[in-house]
Tab-separated table of N, CA and C in Angstrom:
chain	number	residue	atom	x	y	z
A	1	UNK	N	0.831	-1.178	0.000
A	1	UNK	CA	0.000	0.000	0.000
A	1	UNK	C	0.880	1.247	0.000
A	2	UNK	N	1.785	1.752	1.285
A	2	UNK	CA	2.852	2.396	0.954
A	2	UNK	C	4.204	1.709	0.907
A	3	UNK	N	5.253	2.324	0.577
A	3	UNK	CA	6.147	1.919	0.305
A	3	UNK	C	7.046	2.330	1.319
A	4	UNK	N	6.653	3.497	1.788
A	4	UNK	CA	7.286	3.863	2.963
A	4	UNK	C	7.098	5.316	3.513
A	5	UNK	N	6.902	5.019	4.693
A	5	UNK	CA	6.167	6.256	5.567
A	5	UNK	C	7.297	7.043	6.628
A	6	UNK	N	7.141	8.380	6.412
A	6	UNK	CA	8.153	9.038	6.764
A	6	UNK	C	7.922	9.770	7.494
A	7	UNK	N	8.789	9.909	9.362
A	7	UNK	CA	7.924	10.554	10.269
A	7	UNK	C	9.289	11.083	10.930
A	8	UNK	N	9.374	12.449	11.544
A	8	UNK	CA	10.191	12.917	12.144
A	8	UNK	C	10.284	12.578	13.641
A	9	UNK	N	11.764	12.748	13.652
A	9	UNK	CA	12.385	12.133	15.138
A	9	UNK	C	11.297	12.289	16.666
A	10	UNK	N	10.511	13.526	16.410
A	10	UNK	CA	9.909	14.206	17.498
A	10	UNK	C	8.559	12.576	17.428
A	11	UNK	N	8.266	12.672	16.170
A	11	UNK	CA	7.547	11.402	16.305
A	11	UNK	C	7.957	9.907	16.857
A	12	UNK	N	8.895	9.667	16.365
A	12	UNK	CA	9.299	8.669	17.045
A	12	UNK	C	9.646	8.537	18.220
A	13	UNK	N	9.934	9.366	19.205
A	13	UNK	CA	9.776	9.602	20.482
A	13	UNK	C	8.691	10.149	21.234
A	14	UNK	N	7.536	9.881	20.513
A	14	UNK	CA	6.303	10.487	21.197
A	14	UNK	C	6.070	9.147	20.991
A	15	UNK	N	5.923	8.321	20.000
A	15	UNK	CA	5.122	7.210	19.808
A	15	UNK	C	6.197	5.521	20.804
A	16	UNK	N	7.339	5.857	20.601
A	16	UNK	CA	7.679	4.868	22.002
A	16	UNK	C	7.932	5.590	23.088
A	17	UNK	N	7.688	6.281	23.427
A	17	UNK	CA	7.641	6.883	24.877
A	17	UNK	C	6.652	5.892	25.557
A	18	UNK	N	7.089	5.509	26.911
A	18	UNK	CA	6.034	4.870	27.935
A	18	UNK	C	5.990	3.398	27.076
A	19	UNK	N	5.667	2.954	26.190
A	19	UNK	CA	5.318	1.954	25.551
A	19	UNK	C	3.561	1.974	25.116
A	20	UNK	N	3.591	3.069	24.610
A	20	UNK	CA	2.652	3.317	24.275
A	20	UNK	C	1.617	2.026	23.089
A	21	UNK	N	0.234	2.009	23.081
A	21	UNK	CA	0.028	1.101	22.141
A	21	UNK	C	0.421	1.047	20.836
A	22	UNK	N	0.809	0.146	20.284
A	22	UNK	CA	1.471	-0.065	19.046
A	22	UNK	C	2.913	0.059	18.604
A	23	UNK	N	3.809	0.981	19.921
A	23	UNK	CA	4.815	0.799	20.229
A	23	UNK	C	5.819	-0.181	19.617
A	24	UNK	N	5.772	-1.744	19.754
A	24	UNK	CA	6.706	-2.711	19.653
A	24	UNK	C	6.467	-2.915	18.186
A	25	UNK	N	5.070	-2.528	17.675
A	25	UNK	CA	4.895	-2.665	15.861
A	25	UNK	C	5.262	-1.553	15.022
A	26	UNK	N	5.326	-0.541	15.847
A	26	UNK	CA	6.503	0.958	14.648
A	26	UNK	C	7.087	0.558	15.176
A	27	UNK	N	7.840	0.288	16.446
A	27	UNK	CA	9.396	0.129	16.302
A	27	UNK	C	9.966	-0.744	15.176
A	28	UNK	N	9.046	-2.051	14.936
A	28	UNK	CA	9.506	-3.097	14.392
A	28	UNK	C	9.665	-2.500	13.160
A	29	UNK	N	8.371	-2.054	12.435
A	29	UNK	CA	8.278	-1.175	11.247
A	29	UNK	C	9.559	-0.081	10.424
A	30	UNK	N	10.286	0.323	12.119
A	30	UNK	CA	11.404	1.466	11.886
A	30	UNK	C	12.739	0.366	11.601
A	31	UNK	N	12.734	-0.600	11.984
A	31	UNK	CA	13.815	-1.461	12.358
A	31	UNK	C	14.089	-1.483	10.995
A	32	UNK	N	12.955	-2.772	10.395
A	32	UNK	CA	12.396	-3.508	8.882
A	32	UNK	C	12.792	-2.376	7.863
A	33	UNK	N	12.916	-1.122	8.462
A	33	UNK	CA	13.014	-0.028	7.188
A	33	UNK	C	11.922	0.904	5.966
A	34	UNK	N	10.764	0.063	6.225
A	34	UNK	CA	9.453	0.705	5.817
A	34	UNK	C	8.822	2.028	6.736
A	35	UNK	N	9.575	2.197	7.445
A	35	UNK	CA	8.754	3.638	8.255
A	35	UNK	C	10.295	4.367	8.200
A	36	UNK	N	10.687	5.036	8.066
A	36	UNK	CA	11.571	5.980	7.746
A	36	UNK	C	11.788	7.064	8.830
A	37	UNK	N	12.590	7.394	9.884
A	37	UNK	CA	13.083	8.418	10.655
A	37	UNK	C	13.852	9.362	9.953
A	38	UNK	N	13.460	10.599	10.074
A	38	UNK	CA	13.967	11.610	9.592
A	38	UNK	C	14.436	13.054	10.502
A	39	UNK	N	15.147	13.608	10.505
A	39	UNK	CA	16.008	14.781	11.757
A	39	UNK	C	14.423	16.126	11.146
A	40	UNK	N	14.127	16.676	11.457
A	40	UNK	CA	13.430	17.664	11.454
A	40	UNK	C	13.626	18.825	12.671
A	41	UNK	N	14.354	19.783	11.974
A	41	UNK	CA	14.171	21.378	13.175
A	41	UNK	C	13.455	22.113	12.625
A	42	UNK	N	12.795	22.287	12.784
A	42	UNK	CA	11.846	23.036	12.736
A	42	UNK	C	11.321	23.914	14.127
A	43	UNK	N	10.799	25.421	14.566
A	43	UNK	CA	10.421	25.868	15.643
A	43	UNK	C	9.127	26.105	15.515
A	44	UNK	N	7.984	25.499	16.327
A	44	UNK	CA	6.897	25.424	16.743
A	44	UNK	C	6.202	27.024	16.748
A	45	UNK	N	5.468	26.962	15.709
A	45	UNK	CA	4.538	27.846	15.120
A	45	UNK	C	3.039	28.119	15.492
A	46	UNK	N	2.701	26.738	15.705
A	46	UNK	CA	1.146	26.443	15.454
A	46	UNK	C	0.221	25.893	16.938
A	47	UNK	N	0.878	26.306	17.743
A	47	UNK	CA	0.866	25.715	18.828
A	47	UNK	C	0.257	24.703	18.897
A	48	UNK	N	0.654	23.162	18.406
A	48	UNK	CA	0.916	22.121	18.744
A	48	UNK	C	1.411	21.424	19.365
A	49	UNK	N	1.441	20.486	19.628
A	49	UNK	CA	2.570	19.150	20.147
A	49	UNK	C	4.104	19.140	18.975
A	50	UNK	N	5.199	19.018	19.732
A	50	UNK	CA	6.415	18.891	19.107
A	50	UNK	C	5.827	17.912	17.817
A	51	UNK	N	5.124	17.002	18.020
A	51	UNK	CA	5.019	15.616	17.149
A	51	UNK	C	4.578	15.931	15.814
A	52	UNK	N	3.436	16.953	15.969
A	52	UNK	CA	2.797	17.101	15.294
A	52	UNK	C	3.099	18.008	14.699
A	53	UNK	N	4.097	19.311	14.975
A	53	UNK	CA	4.158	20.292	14.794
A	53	UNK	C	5.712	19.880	13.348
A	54	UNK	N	6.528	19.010	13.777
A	54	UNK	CA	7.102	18.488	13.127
A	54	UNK	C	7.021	17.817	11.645
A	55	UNK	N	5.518	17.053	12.384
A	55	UNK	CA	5.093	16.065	11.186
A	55	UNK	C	4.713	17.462	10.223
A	56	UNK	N	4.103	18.365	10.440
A	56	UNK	CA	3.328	19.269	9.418
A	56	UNK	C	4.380	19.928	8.689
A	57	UNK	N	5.556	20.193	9.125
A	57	UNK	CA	6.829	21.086	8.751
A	57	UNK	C	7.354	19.976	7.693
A	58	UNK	N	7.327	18.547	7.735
A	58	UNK	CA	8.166	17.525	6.810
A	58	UNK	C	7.261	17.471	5.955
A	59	UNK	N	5.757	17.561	6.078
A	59	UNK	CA	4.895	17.147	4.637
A	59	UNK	C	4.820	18.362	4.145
A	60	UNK	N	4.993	19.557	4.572
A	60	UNK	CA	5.004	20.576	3.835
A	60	UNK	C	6.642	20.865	2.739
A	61	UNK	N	7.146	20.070	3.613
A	61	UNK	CA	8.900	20.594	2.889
A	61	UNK	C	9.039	19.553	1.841
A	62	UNK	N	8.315	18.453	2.212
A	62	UNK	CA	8.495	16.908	0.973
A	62	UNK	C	6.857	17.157	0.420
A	63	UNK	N	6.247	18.150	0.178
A	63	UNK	CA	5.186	18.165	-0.495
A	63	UNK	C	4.119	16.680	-0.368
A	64	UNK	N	3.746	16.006	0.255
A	64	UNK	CA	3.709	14.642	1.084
A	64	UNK	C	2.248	14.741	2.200
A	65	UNK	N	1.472	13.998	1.968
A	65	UNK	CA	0.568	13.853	2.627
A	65	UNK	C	0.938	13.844	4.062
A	66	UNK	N	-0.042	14.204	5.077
A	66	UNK	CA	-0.142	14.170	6.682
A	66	UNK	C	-0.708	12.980	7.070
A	67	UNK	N	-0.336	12.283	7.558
A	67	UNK	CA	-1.261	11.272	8.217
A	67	UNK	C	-1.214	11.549	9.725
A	68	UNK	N	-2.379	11.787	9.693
A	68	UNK	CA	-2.693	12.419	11.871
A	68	UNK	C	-4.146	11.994	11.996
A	69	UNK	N	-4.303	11.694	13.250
A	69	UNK	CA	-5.644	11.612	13.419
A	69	UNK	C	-6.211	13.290	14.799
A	70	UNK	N	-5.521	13.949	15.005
A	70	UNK	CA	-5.726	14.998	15.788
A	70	UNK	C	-5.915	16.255	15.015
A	71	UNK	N	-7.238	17.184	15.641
A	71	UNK	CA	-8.048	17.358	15.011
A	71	UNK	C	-7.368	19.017	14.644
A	72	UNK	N	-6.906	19.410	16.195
A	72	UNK	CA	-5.979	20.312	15.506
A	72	UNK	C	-5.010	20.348	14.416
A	73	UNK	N	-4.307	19.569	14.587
A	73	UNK	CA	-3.247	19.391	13.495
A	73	UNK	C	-4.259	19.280	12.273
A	74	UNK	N	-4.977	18.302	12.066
A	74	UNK	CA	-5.825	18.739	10.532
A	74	UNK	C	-6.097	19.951	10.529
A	75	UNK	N	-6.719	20.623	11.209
A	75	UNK	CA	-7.238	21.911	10.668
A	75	UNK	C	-6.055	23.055	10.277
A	76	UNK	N	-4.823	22.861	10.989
A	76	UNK	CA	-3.367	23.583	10.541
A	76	UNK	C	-3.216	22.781	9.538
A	77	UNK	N	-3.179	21.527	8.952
A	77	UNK	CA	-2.719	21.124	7.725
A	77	UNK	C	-3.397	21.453	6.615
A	78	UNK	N	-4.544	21.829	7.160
A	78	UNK	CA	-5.845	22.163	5.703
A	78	UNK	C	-5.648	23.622	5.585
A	79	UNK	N	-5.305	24.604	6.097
A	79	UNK	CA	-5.075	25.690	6.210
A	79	UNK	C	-4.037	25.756	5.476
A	80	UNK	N	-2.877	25.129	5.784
A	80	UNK	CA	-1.520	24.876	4.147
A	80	UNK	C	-1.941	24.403	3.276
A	81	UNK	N	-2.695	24.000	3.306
A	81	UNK	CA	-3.175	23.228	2.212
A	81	UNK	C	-2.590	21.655	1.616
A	82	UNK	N	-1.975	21.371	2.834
A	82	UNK	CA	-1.374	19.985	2.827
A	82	UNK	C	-2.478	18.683	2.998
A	83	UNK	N	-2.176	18.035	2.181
A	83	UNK	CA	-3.406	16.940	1.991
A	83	UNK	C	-2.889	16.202	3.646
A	84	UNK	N	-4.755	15.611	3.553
A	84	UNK	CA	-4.447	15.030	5.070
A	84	UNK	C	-5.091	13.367	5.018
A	85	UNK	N	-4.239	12.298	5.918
A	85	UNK	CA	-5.021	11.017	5.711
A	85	UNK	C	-5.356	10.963	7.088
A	86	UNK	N	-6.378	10.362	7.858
A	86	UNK	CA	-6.458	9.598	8.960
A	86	UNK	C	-6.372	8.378	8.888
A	87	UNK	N	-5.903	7.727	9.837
A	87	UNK	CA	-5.504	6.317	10.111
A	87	UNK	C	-6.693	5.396	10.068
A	88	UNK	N	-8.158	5.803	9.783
A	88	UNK	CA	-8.945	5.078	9.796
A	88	UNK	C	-9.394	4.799	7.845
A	89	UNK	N	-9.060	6.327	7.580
A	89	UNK	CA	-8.830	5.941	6.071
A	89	UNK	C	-7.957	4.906	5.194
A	90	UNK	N	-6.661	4.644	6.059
A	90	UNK	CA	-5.560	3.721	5.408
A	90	UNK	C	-5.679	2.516	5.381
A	91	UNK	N	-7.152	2.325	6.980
A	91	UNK	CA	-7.742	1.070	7.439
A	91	UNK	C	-8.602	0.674	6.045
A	92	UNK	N	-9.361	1.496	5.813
A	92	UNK	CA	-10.370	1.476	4.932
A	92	UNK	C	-9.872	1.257	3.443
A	93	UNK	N	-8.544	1.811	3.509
A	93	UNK	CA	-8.116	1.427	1.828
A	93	UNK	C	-7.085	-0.021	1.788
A	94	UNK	N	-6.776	0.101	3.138
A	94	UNK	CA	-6.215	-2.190	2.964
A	94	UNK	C	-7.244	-2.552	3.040
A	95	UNK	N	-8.852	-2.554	3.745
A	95	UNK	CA	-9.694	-3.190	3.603
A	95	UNK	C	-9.924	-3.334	1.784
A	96	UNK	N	-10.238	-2.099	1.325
A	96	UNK	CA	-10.774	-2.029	-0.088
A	96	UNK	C	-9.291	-2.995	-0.901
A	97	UNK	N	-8.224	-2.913	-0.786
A	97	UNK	CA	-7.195	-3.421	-1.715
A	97	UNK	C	-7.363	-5.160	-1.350
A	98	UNK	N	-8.318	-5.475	-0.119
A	98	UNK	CA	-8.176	-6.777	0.086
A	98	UNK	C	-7.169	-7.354	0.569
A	99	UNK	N	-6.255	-6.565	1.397
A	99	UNK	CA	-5.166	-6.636	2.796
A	99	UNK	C	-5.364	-7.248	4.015
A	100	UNK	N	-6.354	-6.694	4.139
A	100	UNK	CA	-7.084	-6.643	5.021
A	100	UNK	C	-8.781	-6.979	5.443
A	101	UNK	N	-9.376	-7.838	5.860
A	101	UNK	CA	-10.878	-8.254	5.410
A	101	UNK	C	-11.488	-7.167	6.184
A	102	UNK	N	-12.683	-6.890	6.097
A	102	UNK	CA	-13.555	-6.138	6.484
A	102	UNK	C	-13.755	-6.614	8.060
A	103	UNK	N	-13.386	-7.486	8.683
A	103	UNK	CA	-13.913	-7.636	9.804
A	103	UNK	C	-12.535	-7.569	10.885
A	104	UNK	N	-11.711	-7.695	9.825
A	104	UNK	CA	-10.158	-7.141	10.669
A	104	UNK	C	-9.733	-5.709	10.506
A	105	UNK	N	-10.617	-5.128	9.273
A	105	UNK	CA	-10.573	-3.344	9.450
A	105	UNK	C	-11.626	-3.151	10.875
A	106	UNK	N	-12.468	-3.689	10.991
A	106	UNK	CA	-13.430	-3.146	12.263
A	106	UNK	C	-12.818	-3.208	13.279
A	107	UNK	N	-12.159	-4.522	13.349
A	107	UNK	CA	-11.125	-5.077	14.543
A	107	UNK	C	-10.088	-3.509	15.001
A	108	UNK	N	-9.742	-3.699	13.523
A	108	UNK	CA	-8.347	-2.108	13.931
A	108	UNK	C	-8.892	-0.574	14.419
A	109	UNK	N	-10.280	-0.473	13.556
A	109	UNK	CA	-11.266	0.783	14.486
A	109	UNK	C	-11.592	0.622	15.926
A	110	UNK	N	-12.351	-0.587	16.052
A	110	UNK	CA	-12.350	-0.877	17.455
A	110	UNK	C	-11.210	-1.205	18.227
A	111	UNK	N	-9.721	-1.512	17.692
A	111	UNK	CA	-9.030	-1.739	18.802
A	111	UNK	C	-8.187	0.012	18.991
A	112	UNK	N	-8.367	0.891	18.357
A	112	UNK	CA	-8.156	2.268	17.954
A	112	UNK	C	-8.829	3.584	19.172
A	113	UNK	N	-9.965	2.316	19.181
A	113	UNK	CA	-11.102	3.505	20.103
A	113	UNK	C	-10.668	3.100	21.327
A	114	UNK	N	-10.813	1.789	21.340
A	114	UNK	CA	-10.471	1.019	22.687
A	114	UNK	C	-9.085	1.494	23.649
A	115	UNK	N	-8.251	1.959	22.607
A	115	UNK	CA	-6.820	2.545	23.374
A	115	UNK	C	-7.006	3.669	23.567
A	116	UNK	N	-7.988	4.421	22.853
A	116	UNK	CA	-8.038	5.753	23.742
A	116	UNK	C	-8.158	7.007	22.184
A	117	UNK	N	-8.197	6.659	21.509
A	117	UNK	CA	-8.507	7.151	19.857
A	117	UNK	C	-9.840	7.909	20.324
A	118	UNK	N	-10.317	8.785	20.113
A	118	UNK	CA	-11.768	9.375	19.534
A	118	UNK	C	-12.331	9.404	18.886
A	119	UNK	N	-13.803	9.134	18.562
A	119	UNK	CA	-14.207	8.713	17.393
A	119	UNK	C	-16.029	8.883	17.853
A	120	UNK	N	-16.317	10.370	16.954
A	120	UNK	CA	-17.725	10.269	17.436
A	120	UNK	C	-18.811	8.641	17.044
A	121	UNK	N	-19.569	8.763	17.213
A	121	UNK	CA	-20.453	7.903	16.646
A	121	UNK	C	-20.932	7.876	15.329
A	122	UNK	N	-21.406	9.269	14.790
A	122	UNK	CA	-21.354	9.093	13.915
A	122	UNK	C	-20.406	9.175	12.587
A	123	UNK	N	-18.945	9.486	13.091
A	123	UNK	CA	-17.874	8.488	12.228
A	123	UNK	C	-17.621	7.380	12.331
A	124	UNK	N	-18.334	6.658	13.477
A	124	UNK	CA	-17.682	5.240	13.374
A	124	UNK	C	-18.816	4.677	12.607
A	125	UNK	N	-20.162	5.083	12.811
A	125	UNK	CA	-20.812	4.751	11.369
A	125	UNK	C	-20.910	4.615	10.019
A	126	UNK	N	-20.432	5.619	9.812
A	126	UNK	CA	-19.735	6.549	7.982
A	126	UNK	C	-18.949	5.274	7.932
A	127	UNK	N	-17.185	4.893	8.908
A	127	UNK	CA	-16.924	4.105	9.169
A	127	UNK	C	-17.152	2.752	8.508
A	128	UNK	N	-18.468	2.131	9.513
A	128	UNK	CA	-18.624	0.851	9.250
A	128	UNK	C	-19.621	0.659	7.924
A	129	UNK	N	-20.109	1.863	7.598
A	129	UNK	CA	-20.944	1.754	6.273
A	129	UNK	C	-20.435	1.468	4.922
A	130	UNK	N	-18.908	2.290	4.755
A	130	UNK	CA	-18.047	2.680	4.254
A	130	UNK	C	-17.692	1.077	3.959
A	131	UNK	N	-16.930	0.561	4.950
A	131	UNK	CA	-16.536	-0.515	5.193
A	131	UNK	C	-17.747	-1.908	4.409
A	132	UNK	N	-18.738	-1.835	4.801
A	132	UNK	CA	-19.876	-2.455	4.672
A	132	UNK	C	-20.413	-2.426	3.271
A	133	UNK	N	-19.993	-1.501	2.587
A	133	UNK	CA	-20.285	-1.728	1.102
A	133	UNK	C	-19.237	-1.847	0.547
A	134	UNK	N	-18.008	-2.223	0.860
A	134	UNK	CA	-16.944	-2.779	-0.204
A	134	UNK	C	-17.253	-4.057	-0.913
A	135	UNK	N	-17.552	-4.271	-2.018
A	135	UNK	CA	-17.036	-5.245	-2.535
A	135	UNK	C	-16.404	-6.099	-1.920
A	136	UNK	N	-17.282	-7.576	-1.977
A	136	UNK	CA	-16.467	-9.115	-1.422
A	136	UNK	C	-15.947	-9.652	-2.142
């Protein structure tokens, strides 16, 4: 699906900090060489999180999609006009490429919310509707 996803240092130390969920699977990801660490200085503009504030400074400089699911940061990325993915969309397009079955994309929404993700109701509907009319 990608070939390789590219996230600045500030990210990678937000996301294994503590051992956060999913932790031991980007690390593995960073190891394997498909997730890509990159040095980013950049000084915090937008009053964000270092993480985020980072991530928006590298997709703007590599012309490169955002992938965030925080709601601030979209609305500073749409304001550059930097295209934006959420992580429930990427769910939704291994589901559609057939990566992934439809009942192991629900699995990854629900195990998403379950760690502490937000997700009104009626996106997790859009969601499972979305999901629910793909092609078997």
């Amino acid at each position: 699906m990608f070939l390789q996803v590219i996230i600045p240092e500030q990210v990678r130390e937000e996301v294994l900090f503590n051992n956060k969920p999913g932790s031991i699977t980007i690390n593995g990801a960073i190891q394997e060489g498909w997730i890509k660490v990159t040095p980013c200085n950049n000084n915090p503009v937008y009053g964000l999180g270092d993480g985020e504030e980072a991530a928006i400074h590298l997709a703007r400089e590599r012309r490169e999609q955002f992938l965030t699911d925080d709601n601030a940061a979209i609305q500073v990325a749409k304001a550059l006009n930097i295209p934006v993915i959420r992580t429930s969309s990427i769910i939704i397009l291994a589901a559609s490429k057939k990566l992934i079955s439809k009942d192991e994309a629900v699995a990854c929404i629900d195990a998403m919310i379950a760690a502490g993700q937000y997700m009104t109701t009626l996106d997790y509907g859009r969601i499972r509707k979305v999901l629910d009319e793909l092609k078997k």
